[in-house]
XYZ file of C-alpha atoms in Angstrom:
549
model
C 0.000 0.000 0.000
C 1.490 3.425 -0.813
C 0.514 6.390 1.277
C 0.878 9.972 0.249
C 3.461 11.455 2.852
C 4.132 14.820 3.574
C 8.070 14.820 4.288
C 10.408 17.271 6.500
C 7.301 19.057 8.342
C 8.982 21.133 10.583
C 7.445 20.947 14.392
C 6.800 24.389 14.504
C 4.247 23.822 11.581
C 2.929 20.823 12.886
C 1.971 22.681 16.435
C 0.185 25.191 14.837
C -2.405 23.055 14.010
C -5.524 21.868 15.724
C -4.841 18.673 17.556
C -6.677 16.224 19.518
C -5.961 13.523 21.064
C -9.017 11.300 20.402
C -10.939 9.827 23.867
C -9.782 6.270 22.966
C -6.334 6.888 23.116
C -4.308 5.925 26.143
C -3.320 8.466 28.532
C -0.060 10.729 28.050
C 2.322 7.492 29.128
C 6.457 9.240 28.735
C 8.457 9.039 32.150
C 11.873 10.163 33.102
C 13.780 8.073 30.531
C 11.726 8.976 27.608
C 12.127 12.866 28.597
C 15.773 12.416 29.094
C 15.881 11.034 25.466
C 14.312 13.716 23.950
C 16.379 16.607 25.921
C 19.605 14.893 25.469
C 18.396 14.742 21.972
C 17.465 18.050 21.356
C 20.821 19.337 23.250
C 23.117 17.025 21.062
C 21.107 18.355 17.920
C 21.259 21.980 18.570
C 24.545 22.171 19.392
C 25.572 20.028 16.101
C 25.755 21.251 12.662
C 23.679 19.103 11.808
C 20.382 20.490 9.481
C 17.446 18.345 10.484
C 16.714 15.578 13.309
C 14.171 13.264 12.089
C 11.354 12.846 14.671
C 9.481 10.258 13.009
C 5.867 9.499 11.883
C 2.501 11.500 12.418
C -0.775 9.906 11.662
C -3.792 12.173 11.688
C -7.795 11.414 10.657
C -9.474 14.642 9.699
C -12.731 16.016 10.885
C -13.274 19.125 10.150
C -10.418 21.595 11.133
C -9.592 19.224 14.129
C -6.979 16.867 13.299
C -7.392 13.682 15.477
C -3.577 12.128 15.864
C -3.651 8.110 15.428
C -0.054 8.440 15.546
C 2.513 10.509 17.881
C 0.454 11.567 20.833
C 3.362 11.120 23.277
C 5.585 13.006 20.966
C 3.894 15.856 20.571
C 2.914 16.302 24.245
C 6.412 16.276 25.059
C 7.277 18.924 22.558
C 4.235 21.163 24.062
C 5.499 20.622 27.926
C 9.105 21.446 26.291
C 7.541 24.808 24.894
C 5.289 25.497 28.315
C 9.236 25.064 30.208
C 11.196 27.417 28.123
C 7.815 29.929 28.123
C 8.107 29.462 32.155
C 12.159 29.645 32.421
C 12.404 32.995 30.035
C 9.382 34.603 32.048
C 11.842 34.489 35.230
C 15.001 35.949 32.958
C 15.565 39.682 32.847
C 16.630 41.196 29.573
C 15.054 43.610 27.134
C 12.015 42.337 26.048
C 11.661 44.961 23.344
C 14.093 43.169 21.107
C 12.927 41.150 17.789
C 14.020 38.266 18.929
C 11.686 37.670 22.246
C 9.053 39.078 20.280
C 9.500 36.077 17.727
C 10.030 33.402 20.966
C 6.410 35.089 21.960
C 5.058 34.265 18.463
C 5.820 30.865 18.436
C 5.049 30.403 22.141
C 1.350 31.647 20.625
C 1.583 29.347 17.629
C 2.211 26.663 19.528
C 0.839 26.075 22.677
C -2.278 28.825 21.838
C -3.598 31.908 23.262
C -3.547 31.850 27.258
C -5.700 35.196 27.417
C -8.606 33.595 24.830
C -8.271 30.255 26.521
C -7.723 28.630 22.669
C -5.060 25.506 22.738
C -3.701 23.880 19.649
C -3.096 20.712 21.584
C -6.369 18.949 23.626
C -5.210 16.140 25.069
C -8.685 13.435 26.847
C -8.799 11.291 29.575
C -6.883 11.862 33.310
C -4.580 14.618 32.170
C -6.518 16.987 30.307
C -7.386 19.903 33.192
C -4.113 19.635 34.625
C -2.377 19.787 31.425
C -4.726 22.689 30.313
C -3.547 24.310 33.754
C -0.557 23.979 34.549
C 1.175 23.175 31.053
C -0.889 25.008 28.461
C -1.735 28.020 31.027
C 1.660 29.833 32.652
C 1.184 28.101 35.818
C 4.264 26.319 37.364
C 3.244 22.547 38.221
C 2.800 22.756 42.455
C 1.755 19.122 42.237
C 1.860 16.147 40.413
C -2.421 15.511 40.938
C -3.694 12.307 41.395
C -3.783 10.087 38.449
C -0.937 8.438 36.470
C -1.152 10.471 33.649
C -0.786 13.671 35.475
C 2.505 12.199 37.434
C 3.943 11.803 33.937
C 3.369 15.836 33.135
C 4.688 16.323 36.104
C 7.993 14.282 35.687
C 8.436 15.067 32.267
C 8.125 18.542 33.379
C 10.739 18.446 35.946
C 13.323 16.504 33.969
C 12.567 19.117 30.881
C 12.795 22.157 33.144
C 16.117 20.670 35.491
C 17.648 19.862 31.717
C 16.694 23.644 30.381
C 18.243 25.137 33.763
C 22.051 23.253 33.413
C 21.953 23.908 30.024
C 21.305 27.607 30.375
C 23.747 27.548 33.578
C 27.490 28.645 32.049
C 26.106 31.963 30.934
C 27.292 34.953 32.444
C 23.696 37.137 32.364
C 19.965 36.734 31.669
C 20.384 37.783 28.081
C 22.418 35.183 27.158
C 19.981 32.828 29.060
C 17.705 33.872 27.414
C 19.719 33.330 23.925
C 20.896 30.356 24.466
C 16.868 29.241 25.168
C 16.008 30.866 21.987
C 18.413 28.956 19.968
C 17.591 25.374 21.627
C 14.055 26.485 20.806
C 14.284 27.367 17.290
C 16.396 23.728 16.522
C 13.071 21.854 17.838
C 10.730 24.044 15.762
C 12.507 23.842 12.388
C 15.087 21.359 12.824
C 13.180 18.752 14.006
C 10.970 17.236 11.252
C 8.502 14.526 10.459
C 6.619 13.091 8.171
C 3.079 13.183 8.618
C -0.150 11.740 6.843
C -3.201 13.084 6.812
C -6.881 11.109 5.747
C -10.302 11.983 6.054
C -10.830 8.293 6.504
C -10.777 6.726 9.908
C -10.262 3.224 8.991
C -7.767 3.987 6.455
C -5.971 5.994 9.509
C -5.627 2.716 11.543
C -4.766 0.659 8.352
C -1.490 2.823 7.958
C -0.862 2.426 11.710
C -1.570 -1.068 11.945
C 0.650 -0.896 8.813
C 3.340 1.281 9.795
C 3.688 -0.236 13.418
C 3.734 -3.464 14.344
C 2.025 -4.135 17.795
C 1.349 -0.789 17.699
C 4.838 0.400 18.418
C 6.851 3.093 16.485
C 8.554 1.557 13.556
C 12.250 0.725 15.367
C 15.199 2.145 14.560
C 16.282 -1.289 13.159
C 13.584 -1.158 10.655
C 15.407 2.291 9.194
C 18.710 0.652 9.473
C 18.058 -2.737 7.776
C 16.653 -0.417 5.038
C 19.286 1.964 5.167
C 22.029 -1.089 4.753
C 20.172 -2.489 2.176
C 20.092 0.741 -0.034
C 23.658 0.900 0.875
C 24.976 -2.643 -0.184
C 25.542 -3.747 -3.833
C 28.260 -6.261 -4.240
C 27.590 -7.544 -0.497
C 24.063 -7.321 -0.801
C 22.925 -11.164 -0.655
C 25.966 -11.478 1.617
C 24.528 -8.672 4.315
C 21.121 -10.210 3.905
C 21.636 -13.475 4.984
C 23.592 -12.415 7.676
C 20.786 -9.627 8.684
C 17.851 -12.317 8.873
C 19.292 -14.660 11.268
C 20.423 -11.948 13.364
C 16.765 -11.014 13.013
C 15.239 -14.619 13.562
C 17.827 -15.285 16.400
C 16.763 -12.097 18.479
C 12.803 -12.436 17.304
C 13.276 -16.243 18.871
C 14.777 -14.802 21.904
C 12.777 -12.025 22.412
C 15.232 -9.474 22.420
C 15.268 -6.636 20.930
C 17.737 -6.271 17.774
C 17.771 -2.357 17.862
C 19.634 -2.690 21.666
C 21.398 -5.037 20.325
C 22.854 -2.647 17.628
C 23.202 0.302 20.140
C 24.832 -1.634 22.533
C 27.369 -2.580 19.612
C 27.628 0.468 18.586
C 28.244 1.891 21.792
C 30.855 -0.718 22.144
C 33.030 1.257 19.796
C 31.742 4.534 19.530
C 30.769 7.545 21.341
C 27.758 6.809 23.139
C 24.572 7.344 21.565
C 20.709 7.048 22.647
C 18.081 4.887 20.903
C 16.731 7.953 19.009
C 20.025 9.131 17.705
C 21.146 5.725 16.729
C 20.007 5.613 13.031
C 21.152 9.323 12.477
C 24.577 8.302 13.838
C 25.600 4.710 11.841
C 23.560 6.045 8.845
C 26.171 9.601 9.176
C 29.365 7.049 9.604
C 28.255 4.348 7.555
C 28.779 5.610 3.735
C 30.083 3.020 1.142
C 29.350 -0.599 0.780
C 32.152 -2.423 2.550
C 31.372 0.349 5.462
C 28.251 -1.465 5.984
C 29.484 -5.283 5.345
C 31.980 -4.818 8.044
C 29.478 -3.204 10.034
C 27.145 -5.997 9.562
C 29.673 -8.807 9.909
C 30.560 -7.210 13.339
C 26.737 -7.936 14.461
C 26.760 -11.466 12.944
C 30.148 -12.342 14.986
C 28.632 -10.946 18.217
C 24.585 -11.627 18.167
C 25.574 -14.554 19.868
C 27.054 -12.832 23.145
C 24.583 -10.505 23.581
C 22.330 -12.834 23.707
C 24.504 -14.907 26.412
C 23.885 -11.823 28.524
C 20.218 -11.262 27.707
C 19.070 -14.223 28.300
C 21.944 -16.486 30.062
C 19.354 -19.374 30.578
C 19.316 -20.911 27.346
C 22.248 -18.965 25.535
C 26.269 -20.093 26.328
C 28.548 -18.297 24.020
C 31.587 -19.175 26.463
C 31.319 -21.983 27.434
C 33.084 -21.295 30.333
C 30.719 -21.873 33.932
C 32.670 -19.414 35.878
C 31.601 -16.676 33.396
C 28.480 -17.923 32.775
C 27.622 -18.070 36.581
C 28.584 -14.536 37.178
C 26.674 -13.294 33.738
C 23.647 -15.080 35.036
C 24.571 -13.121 38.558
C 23.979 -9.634 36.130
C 21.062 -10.714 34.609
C 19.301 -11.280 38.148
C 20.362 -8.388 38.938
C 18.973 -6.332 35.838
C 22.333 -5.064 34.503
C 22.768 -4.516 31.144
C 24.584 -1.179 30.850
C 27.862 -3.287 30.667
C 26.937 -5.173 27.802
C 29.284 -3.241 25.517
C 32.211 -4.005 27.433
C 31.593 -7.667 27.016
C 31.087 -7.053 23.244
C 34.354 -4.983 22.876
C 36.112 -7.802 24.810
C 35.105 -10.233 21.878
C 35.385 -7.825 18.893
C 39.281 -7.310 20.111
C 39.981 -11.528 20.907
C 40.325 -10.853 24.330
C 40.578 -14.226 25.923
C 38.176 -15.903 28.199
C 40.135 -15.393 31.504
C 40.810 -11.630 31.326
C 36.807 -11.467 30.577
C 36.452 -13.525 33.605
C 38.226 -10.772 35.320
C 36.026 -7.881 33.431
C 32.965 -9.228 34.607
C 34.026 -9.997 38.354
C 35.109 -6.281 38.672
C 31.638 -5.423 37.164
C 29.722 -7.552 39.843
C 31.879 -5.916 42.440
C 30.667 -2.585 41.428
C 26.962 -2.916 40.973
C 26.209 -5.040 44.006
C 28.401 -2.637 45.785
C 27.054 0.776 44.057
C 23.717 0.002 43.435
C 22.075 -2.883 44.808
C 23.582 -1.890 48.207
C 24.747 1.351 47.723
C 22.730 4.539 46.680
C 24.063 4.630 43.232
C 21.497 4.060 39.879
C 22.653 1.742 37.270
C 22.060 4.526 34.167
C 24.617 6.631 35.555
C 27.062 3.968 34.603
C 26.134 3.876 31.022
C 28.281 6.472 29.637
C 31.342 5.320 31.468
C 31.109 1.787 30.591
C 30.545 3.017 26.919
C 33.722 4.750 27.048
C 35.730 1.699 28.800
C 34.365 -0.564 26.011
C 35.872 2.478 23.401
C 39.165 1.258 25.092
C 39.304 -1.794 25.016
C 38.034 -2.069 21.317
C 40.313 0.202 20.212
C 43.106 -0.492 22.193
C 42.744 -4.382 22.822
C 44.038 -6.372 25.609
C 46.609 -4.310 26.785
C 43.740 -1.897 27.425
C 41.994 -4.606 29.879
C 43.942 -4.251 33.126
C 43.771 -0.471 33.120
C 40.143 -0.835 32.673
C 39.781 -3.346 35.837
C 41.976 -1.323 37.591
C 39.333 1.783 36.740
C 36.000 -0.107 37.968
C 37.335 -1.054 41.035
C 38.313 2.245 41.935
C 35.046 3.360 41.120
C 33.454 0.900 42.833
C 32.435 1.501 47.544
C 35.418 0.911 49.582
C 34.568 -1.599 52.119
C 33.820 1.303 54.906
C 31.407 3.283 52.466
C 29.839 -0.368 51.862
C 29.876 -1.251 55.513
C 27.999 1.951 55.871
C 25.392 1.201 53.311
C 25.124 -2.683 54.095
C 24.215 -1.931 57.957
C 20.959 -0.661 56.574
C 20.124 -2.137 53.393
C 16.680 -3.219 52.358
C 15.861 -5.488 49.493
C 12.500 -5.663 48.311
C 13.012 -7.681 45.039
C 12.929 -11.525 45.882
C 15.023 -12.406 42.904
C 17.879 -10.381 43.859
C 17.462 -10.909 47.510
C 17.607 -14.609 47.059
C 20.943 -14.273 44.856
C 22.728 -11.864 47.214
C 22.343 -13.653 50.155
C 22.840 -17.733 48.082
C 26.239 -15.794 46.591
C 27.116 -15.219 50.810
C 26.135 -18.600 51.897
C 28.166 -21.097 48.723
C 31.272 -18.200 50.083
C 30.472 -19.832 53.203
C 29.779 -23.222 52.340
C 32.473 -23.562 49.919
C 31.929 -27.058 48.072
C 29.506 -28.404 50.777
C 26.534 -27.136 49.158
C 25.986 -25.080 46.332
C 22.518 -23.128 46.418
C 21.532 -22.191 42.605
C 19.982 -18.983 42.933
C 18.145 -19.079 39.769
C 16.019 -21.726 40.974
C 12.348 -22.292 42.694
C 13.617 -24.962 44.468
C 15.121 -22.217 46.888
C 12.218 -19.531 48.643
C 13.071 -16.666 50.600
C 11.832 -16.519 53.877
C 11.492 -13.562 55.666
C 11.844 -14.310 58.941
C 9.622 -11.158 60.782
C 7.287 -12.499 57.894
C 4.858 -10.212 55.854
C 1.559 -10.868 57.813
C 1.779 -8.770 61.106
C -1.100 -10.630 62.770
C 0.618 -13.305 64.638
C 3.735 -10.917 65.614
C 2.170 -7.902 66.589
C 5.229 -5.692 66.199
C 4.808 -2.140 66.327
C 3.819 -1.154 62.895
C 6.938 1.592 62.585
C 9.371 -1.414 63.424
C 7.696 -3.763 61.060
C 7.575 -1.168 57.808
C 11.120 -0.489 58.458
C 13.162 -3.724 59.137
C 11.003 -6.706 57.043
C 13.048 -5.832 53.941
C 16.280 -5.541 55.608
C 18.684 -8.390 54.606
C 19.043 -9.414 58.030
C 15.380 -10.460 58.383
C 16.043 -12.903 55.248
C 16.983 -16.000 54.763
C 16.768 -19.171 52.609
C 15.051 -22.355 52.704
C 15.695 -25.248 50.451
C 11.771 -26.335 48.983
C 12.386 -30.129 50.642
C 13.063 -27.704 54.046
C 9.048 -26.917 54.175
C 8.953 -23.116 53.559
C 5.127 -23.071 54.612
C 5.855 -21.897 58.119
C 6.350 -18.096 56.513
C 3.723 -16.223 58.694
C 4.202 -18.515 62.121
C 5.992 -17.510 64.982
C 9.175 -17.599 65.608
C 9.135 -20.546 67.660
C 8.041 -22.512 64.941
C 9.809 -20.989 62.254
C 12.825 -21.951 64.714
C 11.896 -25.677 64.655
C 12.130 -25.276 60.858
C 15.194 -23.805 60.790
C 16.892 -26.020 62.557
C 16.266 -29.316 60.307
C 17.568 -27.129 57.791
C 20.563 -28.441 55.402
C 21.976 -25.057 55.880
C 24.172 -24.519 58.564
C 22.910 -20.250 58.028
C 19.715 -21.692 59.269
C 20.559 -24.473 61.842
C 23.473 -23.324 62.966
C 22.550 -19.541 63.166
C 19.189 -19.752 64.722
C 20.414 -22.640 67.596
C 20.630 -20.459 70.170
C 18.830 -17.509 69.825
C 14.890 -17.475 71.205
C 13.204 -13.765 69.935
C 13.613 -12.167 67.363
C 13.007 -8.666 66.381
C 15.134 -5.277 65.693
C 18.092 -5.920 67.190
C 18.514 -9.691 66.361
C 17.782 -8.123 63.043
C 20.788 -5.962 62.845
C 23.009 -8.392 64.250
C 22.606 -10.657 61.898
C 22.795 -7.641 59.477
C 26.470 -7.143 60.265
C 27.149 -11.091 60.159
C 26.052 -10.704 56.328
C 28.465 -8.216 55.809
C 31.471 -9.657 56.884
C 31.041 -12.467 53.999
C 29.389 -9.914 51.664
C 32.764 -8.133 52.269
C 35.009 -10.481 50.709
C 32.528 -12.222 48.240
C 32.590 -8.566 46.164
């Protein structure tokens, strides 16, 4: 089917229309990762040479002079909160206001968001958010709150990160007016350098035919869908050669159910500057130029599908072969980490052998149990750094790989900031929970018994248990110290782990026929249990956790 596009549309045109979110659609949905995206987007473009930043697809039915959008509601919500922040920043910034240039930032302001004073707004969004968006986004109101339903805690976030982005942006300049320049500029890149192409039908079933079309599951078509295009264009005497390759890269990842365009950052990453999932396409498509540019690139994600999908899903994929790696790359994936996948790749693109990656990945465990699942640390601060240590190593090989070690651990808690940290660390997430504390107990055990922590043959048991009823501790004592590590433990399945809300008397009798000594050994001689056996055996943890990372 071919559709009748309207190509390079710039934003600024787009606002000025009459847009409506029709009442079916789901609520405005974007969180903090999403608006860091866009800002570190926008940022990147406007301070690039670059001419245009494509924004994608807009699908639009037509009723009248209302244009109901099918297609980019989250999008274009975004850019309207963007435009209600710099309108709020540059109303705080003094300067003279009789120049051209704030009298063109007002014009747009108007032409975009609508006229405050006649209470007309391009943009009507339905559902949850619409007062509080009309309020406090589309009015000049500064969001106080973020209201009561989902939808309106999104504004509200998106907001913030949008507004906190604007402010450190605007922050080197020496006065208001340059504030307020620098604003200007940022705003006039989104308005005419961001474009997209748009479609426009009087037809409401032939609107959702192109989406259904277009998007498949109703998702935005993937940045992998532009590249595989974009390759193919590309290739001529490696074309069949680049196909094959591309379609069981494809099938591999479809099978898996992972997702080939984090696959390709994460590659790309693994020898590049860092980019986001937005800017991905624009950046291979600007590097990649001539036809062997794209079979190398190409063979590069054929020789290392294979490892990222050890690390996605270490279960069923073994690209090592090795169980000491594959036991600490299953540790990772428990523990949600996948920022340091392009470290791994950059080990295998330069032939790094298996025992200095052994070494790689134990430093990386170190860090994020000690950083983040302990410490205060979050894991997407890392992602830049370990981007730039798998730059290293890919360009400078296995001479590279000590130095790199040697920089993760020093990045990584000293044992008195994770002593400090440990003493009150709460862990609500079973799955990680019941890894952290089977890692402490086989460091114990040694080869006596080996608890594998990706099985449901092992149950956490908390031992101040969930259900207050039987207990009756005070309720501030009970919200505060069930999570801690100290009031956890293990219990084999053949143990019985049905005792869970019983007292401690008979969770005692349970422990003790336990096959682990952490449980029969432990518990033998102590007869209550509350906040201070808690944190006792808090600090017993630690001295194991210490040397295990």
């Amino acid at each position: 089917m071919a559709f009748p596009w309207d190509t390079n549309v710039s934003l600024e045109e787009v606002l000025s229309w009459k847009i409506s979110v029709p009442d079916y659609q789901r609520d405005y949905a974007w969180d903090v990762d999403e608006a860091t995206d866009f800002i570190g987007d926008l940022i990147d473009f406007a301070e690039s040479k670059e001419e245009s930043y494509l924004f994608g697809q807009f699908i639009f039915y037509e009723e009248g002079d209302i244009k109901y959008i099918i297609d980019g509601q989250q999008r274009i919500t975004t850019t309207t909160i963007f435009m209600a922040v710099v309108r709020n920043v540059v109303a705080t910034l003094k300067f003279d206001r009789e120049d051209e240039d704030y009298t063109s930032f007002s014009s747009c302001i108007l032409k975009t968001i609508g006229s405050e004073k006649k209470g007309e707004f391009k943009l009507t969004i339905k559902g949850n958010g619409r007062s509080y968006f009309e309020q406090y986004i589309q009015r000049s109101n500064e969001p106080k709150n973020s209201g009561k339903y989902k939808a309106t805690k999104h504004i509200k976030k998106v907001y913030d990160v949008l507004k906190s982005s604007i402010l450190e942006y605007i922050d080197h300049c020496k006065d208001d007016q340059e504030k307020f320049e620098y604003i200007l500029k940022i705003t006039n890149r989104l308005m005419n350098g961001f474009v997209v192409s748009t479609i426009s039908t009087s037809d409401l079933s032939q609107a959702y035919t192109i989406f259904e079309t277009l998007n498949s599951r109703g998702k935005d078509l993937e940045p992998s869908d532009l590249l595989k295009n974009y390759f193919f264009q590309r290739c001529k005497s490696n074309l069949s050669l680049v196909k094959s390759e591309w379609a069981e890269i494809d099938n591999e990842m479809d099978e898996a159910k992972a997702s080939i365009t984090h696959f390709i950052r994460c590659y790309w990453n693994s020898g590049n500057d860092l980019v986001r999932q937005r800017a991905l396409y624009r950046a291979i498509s600007k590097d990649l130029k001539s036809d062997d540019d794209v079979r190398q690139f190409v063979g590069g994600l054929y020789n290392t599908y294979q490892v990222y999908l050890s690390m996605f899903d270490p279960q069923h994929y073994d690209y090592f072969n090795k169980a000491e790696i594959q036991n600490v790359i299953q540790n990772l994936s428990i523990l949600n980490a996948k920022m340091y996948y392009p470290i791994i790749l950059a080990c295998v693109r330069s032939d790094v052998d298996t025992n200095n990656i052994y070494r790689v990945l134990k430093a990386i465990e170190s860090l994020i149990v000690r950083n983040i699942i302990i410490g205060p640390e979050n894991a997407n601060a890392y992602e830049s750094e370990f981007s730039q240590y798998a730059n290293k190593i890919t360009h400078d090989g296995l001479n590279s790989v000590d130095e790199v070690i040697k920089i993760i651990k020093n990045k990584t808690l000293s044992d008195d900031r994770f002593t400090t940290y440990f003493e009150k660390a709460t862990i609500k997430e079973t799955k990680v929970s019941r890894l952290i504390l089977a890692e402490i107990y086989n460091y114990e055990n040694g080869k006596e018994l080996k608890i594998n922590p990706n099985t449901s043959e092992v149950n956490v048991e908390h031992i101040m248990p969930h259900s207050n009823e039987i207990w009756n501790v005070p309720k501030d004592i009970h919200e505060s110290y069930l999570y801690y590590l100290g009031n956890q433990t293990l219990l084999l399945k053949e143990d019985n782990a049905s005792v869970s809300n019983e007292s401690f008397s008979v969770k005692k009798i349970a422990y003790s026929r336990s096959k682990l000594k952490q449980n029969s050994e432990y518990f033998e001689n102590i007869n209550s249990w509350g906040k201070d056996e808690i944190e006792e055996r808090q600090m017993s943890l630690l001295k194991t956790a210490i040397r295990r990372w």
